[in-house]
Structures are given as C-alpha cells and as structure tokens.
Coordinates of N, CA and C and ligand atoms in Angstrom, one line a residue:
M1 N 0.8 -1.2 0.0 CA 0.0 0.0 0.0 C 0.9 1.3 0.0
A2 N 0.4 2.3 -0.6 CA 1.2 3.5 -0.8 C 1.1 4.4 0.5
N3 N 2.2 5.2 0.6 CA 2.2 6.1 1.7 C 2.1 7.5 1.1
I4 N 1.0 8.2 1.2 CA 0.6 9.3 0.4 C 0.7 10.6 1.3
T5 N 1.5 11.5 0.8 CA 1.6 12.9 1.4 C 0.7 13.8 0.7
I6 N -0.3 14.3 1.4 CA -1.3 15.2 0.8 C -1.0 16.6 1.2
I7 N -0.7 17.5 0.2 CA -0.4 18.9 0.6 C -1.5 19.7 0.0
T8 N -2.1 20.5 0.8 CA -3.2 21.4 0.3 C -2.8 22.8 0.2
G9 N -3.4 23.5 -0.8 CA -3.3 24.9 -1.0 C -4.7 25.5 -0.9
S10 N -5.0 26.2 0.1 CA -6.4 26.6 0.3 C -6.4 28.0 1.1
T11 N -7.4 28.8 0.6 CA -7.6 30.1 1.3 C -8.8 30.0 2.2
L12 N -9.9 29.5 1.6 CA -11.2 29.5 2.3 C -11.5 28.1 2.9
G13 N -10.7 27.1 2.8 CA -10.9 25.8 3.4 C -11.4 24.8 2.5
G14 N -11.8 25.1 1.3 CA -12.4 24.1 0.4 C -11.5 23.0 0.0
A15 N -10.3 23.4 -0.4 CA -9.3 22.4 -0.8 C -8.8 21.6 0.4
E16 N -8.8 22.2 1.6 CA -8.4 21.4 2.8 C -9.5 20.3 3.0
Y17 N -10.7 20.7 2.9 CA -11.8 19.7 3.1 C -11.7 18.6 2.1
V18 N -11.4 18.9 0.8 CA -11.2 17.9 -0.2 C -10.1 17.0 0.2
G19 N -9.0 17.6 0.7 CA -7.8 16.8 1.2 C -8.2 15.8 2.3
D20 N -9.0 16.2 3.2 CA -9.4 15.4 4.3 C -10.3 14.2 3.8
H21 N -11.1 14.6 2.9 CA -12.1 13.6 2.3 C -11.3 12.5 1.6
L22 N -10.4 12.9 0.7 CA -9.6 12.0 -0.1 C -8.7 11.1 0.8
S23 N -8.2 11.7 1.9 CA -7.4 11.0 2.8 C -8.2 9.9 3.5
E24 N -9.4 10.2 3.9 CA -10.3 9.1 4.5 C -10.5 8.0 3.5
L25 N -10.8 8.3 2.2 CA -11.1 7.3 1.2 C -9.8 6.5 1.0
L26 N -8.7 7.1 0.9 CA -7.4 6.4 0.7 C -7.1 5.4 1.9
Q27 N -7.4 5.9 3.0 CA -7.1 5.1 4.2 C -8.1 3.9 4.3
A28 N -9.3 4.1 3.8 CA -10.3 3.1 3.8 C -9.9 1.9 2.9
K29 N -9.0 2.3 1.9 CA -8.5 1.2 1.0 C -7.1 0.7 1.4
G30 N -6.7 1.1 2.6 CA -5.5 0.5 3.2 C -4.3 1.4 3.0
H31 N -4.4 2.5 2.3 CA -3.2 3.4 2.2 C -2.9 4.2 3.4
Q32 N -1.6 4.6 3.6 CA -1.3 5.5 4.6 C -1.3 6.9 4.1
T33 N -1.8 7.9 4.9 CA -1.9 9.2 4.4 C -1.5 10.2 5.5
N34 N -1.0 11.4 5.0 CA -0.7 12.4 5.9 C -1.1 13.7 5.3
V35 N -2.1 14.4 5.8 CA -2.6 15.7 5.2 C -1.9 16.8 5.8
I36 N -1.3 17.7 5.0 CA -0.4 18.8 5.4 C -1.0 20.1 4.8
N37 N -1.4 21.0 5.7 CA -2.0 22.2 5.2 C -1.0 23.4 5.1
E38 N 0.2 23.2 5.7 CA 1.3 24.2 5.6 C 2.5 23.4 5.2
G39 N 2.6 23.0 3.9 CA 3.7 22.1 3.5 C 5.0 22.9 3.5
I40 N 6.1 22.1 3.8 CA 7.4 22.7 3.8 C 8.3 21.7 2.9
M41 N 9.4 22.2 2.6 CA 10.3 21.4 1.7 C 10.5 20.0 2.1
D42 N 10.8 19.8 3.4 CA 11.1 18.4 3.9 C 9.9 17.5 3.7
D43 N 8.7 18.0 3.7 CA 7.5 17.2 3.4 C 7.6 16.6 2.0
V44 N 8.1 17.4 1.0 CA 8.2 17.0 -0.4 C 9.4 16.1 -0.5
L45 N 10.5 16.4 0.1 CA 11.7 15.6 0.0 C 11.5 14.2 0.6
S46 N 10.7 14.1 1.6 CA 10.5 12.8 2.3 C 9.3 12.0 1.7
A47 N 8.6 12.6 0.7 CA 7.4 12.0 0.2 C 7.8 10.9 -0.9
S48 N 7.0 9.8 -0.9 CA 7.2 8.9 -2.0 C 6.0 9.0 -2.9
T49 N 4.9 9.3 -2.4 CA 3.7 9.6 -3.2 C 3.1 11.0 -2.8
L50 N 3.0 11.9 -3.7 CA 2.5 13.2 -3.4 C 1.2 13.5 -4.1
L51 N 0.3 14.0 -3.3 CA -1.0 14.4 -3.9 C -1.2 15.9 -3.5
I52 N -1.1 16.8 -4.5 CA -1.3 18.2 -4.3 C -2.8 18.6 -4.6
I53 N -3.4 19.2 -3.7 CA -4.8 19.6 -3.8 C -4.8 21.1 -3.6
T54 N -5.0 21.9 -4.7 CA -4.9 23.3 -4.5 C -5.9 24.1 -5.3
S55 N -6.5 25.1 -4.6 CA -7.3 26.1 -5.3 C -6.5 27.1 -5.9
T56 N -7.1 28.1 -6.6 CA -6.4 29.2 -7.2 C -6.9 30.5 -6.7
H57 N -6.1 31.4 -6.4 CA -6.5 32.7 -5.8 C -5.8 33.9 -6.6
G58 N -6.1 35.1 -6.2 CA -5.5 36.2 -6.9 C -5.9 36.1 -8.3
A59 N -4.9 36.3 -9.2 CA -5.2 36.1 -10.6 C -4.3 34.9 -11.1
G60 N -4.7 33.7 -10.8 CA -3.9 32.6 -11.1 C -2.8 32.2 -10.1
D61 N -3.0 32.8 -8.9 CA -1.9 32.6 -7.9 C -2.2 31.4 -7.0
F62 N -1.2 30.9 -6.3 CA -1.3 29.9 -5.3 C -1.8 30.5 -4.0
P63 N -2.7 29.8 -3.2 CA -3.0 30.2 -1.9 C -1.8 30.4 -1.0
E64 N -1.9 31.3 0.0 CA -0.8 31.6 0.8 C -0.2 30.5 1.6
N65 N -1.0 29.5 1.9 CA -0.4 28.4 2.7 C 0.5 27.4 1.9
I66 N 0.4 27.5 0.6 CA 1.3 26.7 -0.3 C 2.3 27.5 -1.1
A67 N 2.1 28.8 -1.2 CA 2.9 29.6 -2.1 C 4.4 29.6 -1.7
P68 N 4.7 29.6 -0.4 CA 6.2 29.6 0.0 C 6.8 28.3 -0.4
L69 N 6.1 27.2 -0.3 CA 6.7 25.9 -0.7 C 6.9 25.9 -2.2
I70 N 6.0 26.4 -3.0 CA 6.1 26.4 -4.4 C 7.3 27.3 -4.8
D71 N 7.4 28.4 -4.2 CA 8.6 29.3 -4.5 C 9.9 28.6 -4.2
Q72 N 9.9 27.9 -3.1 CA 11.2 27.2 -2.7 C 11.5 26.1 -3.7
L73 N 10.5 25.4 -4.1 CA 10.7 24.3 -5.2 C 11.2 25.0 -6.5
L74 N 10.7 26.1 -6.8 CA 11.1 26.8 -8.0 C 12.5 27.3 -7.9
S75 N 12.9 27.7 -6.8 CA 14.3 28.2 -6.6 C 15.3 27.1 -6.4
E76 N 15.0 26.1 -5.6 CA 16.0 25.1 -5.2 C 16.0 23.9 -6.2
R77 N 14.9 23.7 -6.9 CA 14.7 22.7 -7.9 C 15.3 21.3 -7.5
P78 N 14.8 20.8 -6.4 CA 15.2 19.4 -6.1 C 14.8 18.4 -7.1
M79 N 15.6 17.4 -7.3 CA 15.1 16.3 -8.3 C 14.2 15.4 -7.5
L80 N 13.0 15.1 -8.1 CA 12.0 14.3 -7.4 C 11.7 13.0 -8.2
R81 N 12.8 12.4 -8.7 CA 12.6 11.3 -9.7 C 11.9 10.0 -9.0
D82 N 12.0 9.9 -7.7 CA 11.5 8.8 -7.0 C 10.0 9.0 -6.5
V83 N 9.5 10.2 -6.8 CA 8.2 10.6 -6.3 C 7.1 10.4 -7.3
Q84 N 6.1 9.7 -7.0 CA 4.9 9.6 -7.9 C 3.9 10.7 -7.4
Y85 N 3.1 11.3 -8.3 CA 2.3 12.4 -7.9 C 1.0 12.5 -8.7
G86 N 0.0 13.2 -8.0 CA -1.2 13.6 -8.7 C -1.6 15.0 -8.2
V87 N -2.4 15.7 -9.1 CA -2.8 17.0 -8.7 C -4.3 17.2 -8.9
V88 N -4.9 17.7 -7.9 CA -6.3 18.1 -7.9 C -6.4 19.6 -7.9
G89 N -6.8 20.3 -9.0 CA -7.0 21.7 -9.0 C -8.4 22.1 -8.7
I90 N -8.6 23.1 -8.0 CA -10.0 23.6 -7.7 C -10.1 25.1 -8.0
G91 N -11.1 25.5 -8.8 CA -11.2 26.9 -9.2 C -12.6 27.2 -9.7
D92 N -12.6 28.4 -10.3 CA -13.9 28.9 -10.7 C -13.7 29.4 -12.1
S93 N -14.5 28.8 -13.1 CA -14.4 29.0 -14.5 C -14.7 30.4 -14.9
S94 N -15.3 31.2 -14.0 CA -15.5 32.6 -14.3 C -14.3 33.5 -14.3
Y95 N -13.1 32.9 -13.9 CA -11.8 33.5 -13.9 C -11.1 33.1 -15.2
D96 N -10.4 34.0 -15.9 CA -9.6 33.7 -17.0 C -8.5 32.7 -16.6
T97 N -8.1 32.8 -15.4 CA -7.0 32.0 -14.9 C -7.5 30.8 -14.1
F98 N -8.5 30.1 -14.8 CA -9.2 29.0 -14.2 C -8.2 27.9 -13.8
C99 N -8.2 27.6 -12.5 CA -7.3 26.4 -12.0 C -5.9 26.5 -12.4
E100 N -5.4 27.8 -12.5 CA -4.0 27.9 -13.0 C -3.0 27.4 -11.9
A101 N -3.3 27.5 -10.7 CA -2.3 27.1 -9.6 C -2.1 25.6 -9.8
G102 N -3.2 24.8 -9.9 CA -3.1 23.4 -10.1 C -2.3 23.0 -11.3
A103 N -2.5 23.7 -12.4 CA -1.7 23.5 -13.7 C -0.3 23.8 -13.5
K104 N 0.0 24.9 -12.7 CA 1.4 25.3 -12.5 C 2.1 24.2 -11.6
A105 N 1.4 23.7 -10.6 CA 2.0 22.7 -9.7 C 2.3 21.4 -10.5
D106 N 1.4 21.1 -11.4 CA 1.6 19.9 -12.2 C 2.8 20.1 -13.1
A107 N 2.9 21.2 -13.7 CA 4.1 21.5 -14.6 C 5.4 21.5 -13.8
L108 N 5.3 22.1 -12.7 CA 6.6 22.1 -11.8 C 7.0 20.7 -11.4
L109 N 6.1 19.9 -10.9 CA 6.5 18.6 -10.5 C 7.0 17.7 -11.6
Q110 N 6.4 17.9 -12.8 CA 7.0 17.2 -14.0 C 8.4 17.7 -14.3
D111 N 8.5 19.0 -14.2 CA 9.8 19.6 -14.5 C 10.9 19.1 -13.5
L112 N 10.5 18.8 -12.3 CA 11.5 18.3 -11.3 C 11.6 16.8 -11.3
G113 N 11.0 16.2 -12.4 CA 11.3 14.7 -12.6 C 10.4 13.8 -11.9
A114 N 9.4 14.3 -11.2 CA 8.4 13.4 -10.5 C 7.6 12.7 -11.6
I115 N 7.0 11.5 -11.1 CA 6.3 10.7 -12.1 C 4.8 10.9 -11.9
K116 N 4.2 11.4 -13.0 CA 2.8 11.7 -12.9 C 1.9 10.4 -13.0
I117 N 1.0 10.3 -12.1 CA 0.1 9.2 -12.1 C -1.3 9.7 -12.6
G118 N -1.8 9.1 -13.6 CA -3.1 9.6 -14.1 C -3.1 11.0 -14.7
E119 N -4.3 11.6 -14.8 CA -4.4 12.9 -15.3 C -4.8 13.9 -14.1
R120 N -4.3 15.1 -14.2 CA -4.8 16.1 -13.3 C -6.3 16.4 -13.5
I121 N -7.0 16.7 -12.4 CA -8.4 17.1 -12.6 C -8.4 18.6 -12.2
D122 N -9.2 19.4 -13.0 CA -9.4 20.8 -12.6 C -10.9 20.9 -12.3
I123 N -11.2 21.0 -11.0 CA -12.7 21.0 -10.6 C -13.2 22.5 -10.6
D124 N -14.3 22.6 -11.4 CA -14.9 24.0 -11.5 C -16.1 24.1 -10.5
I125 N -15.9 24.9 -9.5 CA -16.9 25.0 -8.5 C -18.2 25.6 -9.0
Q126 N -18.2 26.2 -10.2 CA -19.4 26.7 -10.8 C -20.3 25.5 -11.2
A127 N -19.6 24.4 -11.7 CA -20.4 23.2 -12.1 C -20.5 22.2 -11.0
H128 N -19.6 22.3 -10.0 CA -19.5 21.3 -8.9 C -19.4 22.1 -7.6
P129 N -20.4 22.6 -7.1 CA -20.4 23.4 -5.9 C -19.8 22.6 -4.7
V130 N -20.0 21.3 -4.7 CA -19.4 20.4 -3.7 C -18.2 19.7 -4.3
P131 N -17.0 20.3 -4.3 CA -15.9 19.7 -5.0 C -15.5 18.3 -4.6
E132 N -15.7 18.0 -3.3 CA -15.3 16.6 -2.9 C -16.0 15.5 -3.6
D133 N -17.2 15.7 -4.1 CA -17.9 14.7 -4.9 C -17.1 14.4 -6.2
E134 N -16.7 15.5 -6.9 CA -16.0 15.3 -8.1 C -14.6 14.8 -7.9
A135 N -14.0 15.2 -6.8 CA -12.6 14.7 -6.4 C -12.7 13.2 -6.1
E136 N -13.8 12.8 -5.5 CA -14.0 11.4 -5.1 C -14.1 10.6 -6.4
R137 N -14.8 11.1 -7.4 CA -14.9 10.4 -8.7 C -13.5 10.2 -9.3
W138 N -12.7 11.3 -9.3 CA -11.4 11.3 -9.8 C -10.5 10.3 -9.1
L139 N -10.6 10.2 -7.8 CA -9.8 9.3 -7.0 C -10.0 7.9 -7.3
T140 N -11.3 7.5 -7.8 CA -11.6 6.2 -8.1 C -10.7 5.7 -9.3
D141 N -10.4 6.6 -10.2 CA -9.5 6.3 -11.3 C -8.1 6.4 -10.9
W142 N -7.7 7.3 -10.1 CA -6.3 7.6 -9.7 C -5.7 6.5 -8.8
M143 N -6.5 6.1 -7.9 CA -6.0 5.1 -6.8 C -5.5 3.8 -7.4
P144 N -6.1 3.2 -8.4 CA -5.6 1.9 -8.9 C -4.3 2.1 -9.7
L145 N -3.9 3.3 -10.1 CA -2.7 3.6 -10.8 C -1.5 3.7 -9.9
L146 N -1.7 3.8 -8.6 CA -0.6 4.1 -7.7 C 0.3 2.8 -7.6
N147 N 1.6 3.1 -7.6 CA 2.5 2.1 -7.3 C 2.5 1.8 -5.8
A148 N 2.0 0.7 -5.4 CA 1.8 0.4 -4.0 C 3.1 0.3 -3.2
S149 N 4.2 0.2 -3.9 CA 5.4 0.1 -3.1 C 6.0 1.5 -2.8
N150 N 5.4 2.5 -3.3 CA 5.9 3.9 -2.9 C 5.2 4.4 -1.6
Ligands
LIG201 C1 -10.3 36.6 -4.4 C2 -10.5 35.3 -5.2 C3 -9.7 35.1 -6.4 C4 -9.9 33.9 -7.1 N1 -9.1 33.7 -8.2 C5 -9.3 32.6 -9.0 C6 -8.6 32.3 -10.2 O1 -7.7 33.1 -10.6 N2 -8.8 31.2 -10.8 C7 -9.7 30.2 -10.4 O2 -9.8 29.2 -11.1 N3 -10.4 30.4 -9.3 C8 -10.3 31.6 -8.6 N4 -11.0 31.8 -7.4 C9 -12.0 30.7 -7.0 C10 -11.4 29.8 -5.9 O3 -10.3 29.1 -6.4 C11 -12.6 28.9 -5.5 O4 -13.5 29.6 -4.8 C12 -12.1 27.7 -4.6 O5 -13.2 26.9 -4.4 C13 -11.6 28.2 -3.3 O6 -11.0 27.1 -2.6 P1 -10.5 27.2 -1.2 O7 -11.6 27.3 -0.2 O8 -9.7 26.0 -0.9 O9 -9.6 28.5 -1.1 C14 -10.8 32.9 -6.7 C15 -11.6 33.2 -5.5 C16 -11.4 34.3 -4.8 C17 -12.2 34.6 -3.5

C-alpha cells in the first residue's frame, strides 16, 4: 500500500476539506496518508507519493499556505525522480486564470522529474459546488494507478 503525502493549498478551506475527504477514502482502501496544510520542503523531499490539492486565488496565484513551498521548489529545484504524484486543482471558471495554480503545480512537479500518475483534474466550483464529490470520482480512477510500493 502506498504512503501518500497530501499537501493542500487553500484560502477558504475548500481544498483542505477535499484533502481530508480523499485522505479518508485512501485510508479506507488501506493506504497511509498524511494531510499537510502548511507544506514545507522536507515534506516534499521525504514523500514517496505526493497528492497536491490546490485552489487558485488572486489572478492565477497559489493560496498563501502553499505559495512559500512552491517558491522554494522553483528556486531550489530538487530532483524528485522517485516521487509519484497527482494534482487536484479547484477553481472557478468565471476567472480567465481557471485552475492555474493546479496547472502550475503539475508542470513544476513534472519539471522536477516526478512521475505523474493519471491525469490532473481541474474542478470547477461553478459546475460542482461540492468539489469533494468530483474529487472522489477522480480518486476512483487515480487510486488503482498508484505504485503500491511507494
Ligand atoms: C479573491 C479570489 C480570487 C480567485 N481567483 C481565482 C482564479 O484566478 N482562478 C480560479 O480558477 N479560481 C479563482 N478563485 C476561485 C477559488 O479558487 C474557488 O472559490 C475555490 O473553491 C476556493 O477554494 P479554497 O476554499 O480552498 O480556497 C478565486 C476566488 C477568490 C475569492
């Protein structure tokens, strides 16, 4: 079973709630999880499976609880070749910069050599006011793709 580090980026709590929900579902299937709402570099460096769940704020910006970590990853550029990852983006399609933070996190992790599992989901709260339902559907596809030895 995989050991999954869940790092959330959230301003209003929605992405944190999704993180808690997916954590419970993963645990119910026997995976180990750790939900982190103020992620730091060591959390990423010690992760074997990383699940980033982030909303978008400002104009395509990361929420403040994850922005320092992203900045540090961008500047220090650690190699993450042994890390498998997934990204859940949450946003509102009325913004031009719809789910841009999730897309940026995805591109960054790929750039750092991490192994992408499945496809990223960009959840539109206009269409899905309860994002955890849509995230749960996504998880059903994502979970079987995990390398259980990570
Ligand atoms: C001030 C503000 C700016 C936002 N900017 C964006 C944006 O640029 N792109 C986007 O997709 N959603 C944007 N949103 C929508 C949020 O991402 C969305 O409401 C999300 O559900 C918030 O999740 P959270 O509770 O985890 O912070 C913005 C929301 C607010 C309040």
